[in-house]
Amino acid sequence: LTKQMIEAGACAIQVENQVSDAKQCGHQAGKVTVPHEDFISKLNAIRYAFLELGVEDGIIVARTDSEGASLTQKIPVSNEPGDLASKYIDFIEMEEVTLENAKENDSLLKHNGKLVRPVRLPNGLYQFR
């Protein structure tokens, strides 16, 4: 379905992590979400669909129960390699930096053994891969 939508001209795809037959409004309790691994697999599948069809700048709107998934910070804190925060961070475009070329208000992370800075779009949001 995603490929058909892209072929029809869609430049953005929205996907949610709530189970479709148990959806709740964002402010209500009792939301049921799909397993994190399933949601990440869906995001990857959408990204690959864009790439397979030659759309390098396709937009994925990933609506999540961010509070329930512990993703309420702009960049989540990873406590161990492979945890949910680490998988989320893997989607953010990063550039390697040194302390000498870091700017005053940069957000710096140690990721995969390197000191990196998330790439920001002109509007200040983080760029995703």
Coordinates of C-alpha atoms in Angstrom, one line a residue, residues 15-98:
V15 CA 2.0 5.8 10.6
E16 CA 0.9 5.4 14.2
N17 CA 2.0 2.9 16.9
Q18 CA -1.5 2.4 18.4
V19 CA -3.3 -0.9 17.7
S20 CA -5.9 0.1 15.1
D21 CA -9.0 -1.5 16.8
A22 CA -8.0 -0.1 20.3
K23 CA -7.3 3.6 19.3
Q24 CA -7.7 6.3 22.0
C25 CA -7.4 10.1 21.8
G26 CA -4.0 11.2 22.8
H27 CA -5.1 12.7 26.1
Q28 CA -7.0 9.6 27.2
A29 CA -5.5 6.7 29.2
G30 CA -5.6 3.1 28.1
K31 CA -3.8 3.4 24.7
V32 CA -2.6 0.0 23.4
T33 CA 0.5 0.2 21.3
V34 CA 2.2 -2.3 19.0
P35 CA 5.5 -3.7 20.1
H36 CA 8.4 -1.2 19.6
E37 CA 10.2 -3.6 17.3
D38 CA 7.1 -3.9 15.0
F39 CA 6.8 -0.1 14.8
I40 CA 10.5 0.4 14.0
S41 CA 10.1 -2.3 11.3
K42 CA 7.2 -0.4 9.8
L43 CA 9.3 2.8 9.8
N44 CA 12.1 1.0 8.1
A45 CA 9.8 -0.5 5.5
I46 CA 8.3 2.9 4.7
R47 CA 11.8 4.5 4.3
Y48 CA 12.9 1.6 2.0
A49 CA 9.8 2.0 -0.1
F50 CA 10.6 5.7 -0.6
L51 CA 14.2 4.8 -1.5
E52 CA 13.2 2.0 -3.9
L53 CA 11.0 4.4 -5.8
G54 CA 13.7 7.0 -6.0
V55 CA 12.3 9.4 -3.5
E56 CA 15.2 10.6 -1.4
D57 CA 13.4 13.2 0.6
G58 CA 10.1 11.4 1.5
I59 CA 8.6 12.4 4.8
I60 CA 7.6 9.9 7.5
V61 CA 5.2 11.3 10.1
A62 CA 5.6 8.8 12.9
R63 CA 2.9 9.4 15.5
T64 CA 3.6 7.7 18.7
D65 CA 2.4 7.4 22.2
S66 CA 5.6 9.2 23.1
E67 CA 5.0 9.5 26.8
G68 CA 4.2 5.8 27.1
A69 CA 7.2 5.0 25.0
S70 CA 9.4 7.2 27.2
L71 CA 10.2 9.5 24.2
T72 CA 9.1 12.8 25.7
Q73 CA 12.6 14.4 25.3
K74 CA 13.7 15.8 22.0
I75 CA 16.6 13.3 22.0
P76 CA 15.9 10.4 24.4
V77 CA 18.5 9.2 26.8
S78 CA 19.9 5.7 26.0
N79 CA 20.8 3.6 29.0
E80 CA 22.3 0.7 27.1
P81 CA 23.1 -0.2 23.5
G82 CA 20.0 -1.5 21.7
D83 CA 17.4 -0.1 24.0
L84 CA 14.5 1.9 22.5
A85 CA 16.2 5.2 22.9
S86 CA 19.3 3.9 21.1
K87 CA 17.1 2.6 18.2
Y88 CA 15.4 6.0 18.0
I89 CA 18.7 7.9 18.0
D90 CA 19.8 5.6 15.1
F91 CA 17.2 7.4 12.9
I92 CA 18.7 10.9 13.6
E93 CA 21.2 12.2 11.1
M94 CA 24.5 12.8 12.9
E95 CA 27.8 14.4 12.1
E96 CA 31.0 13.6 13.9
V97 CA 32.5 16.5 15.9
T98 CA 35.4 17.2 18.2

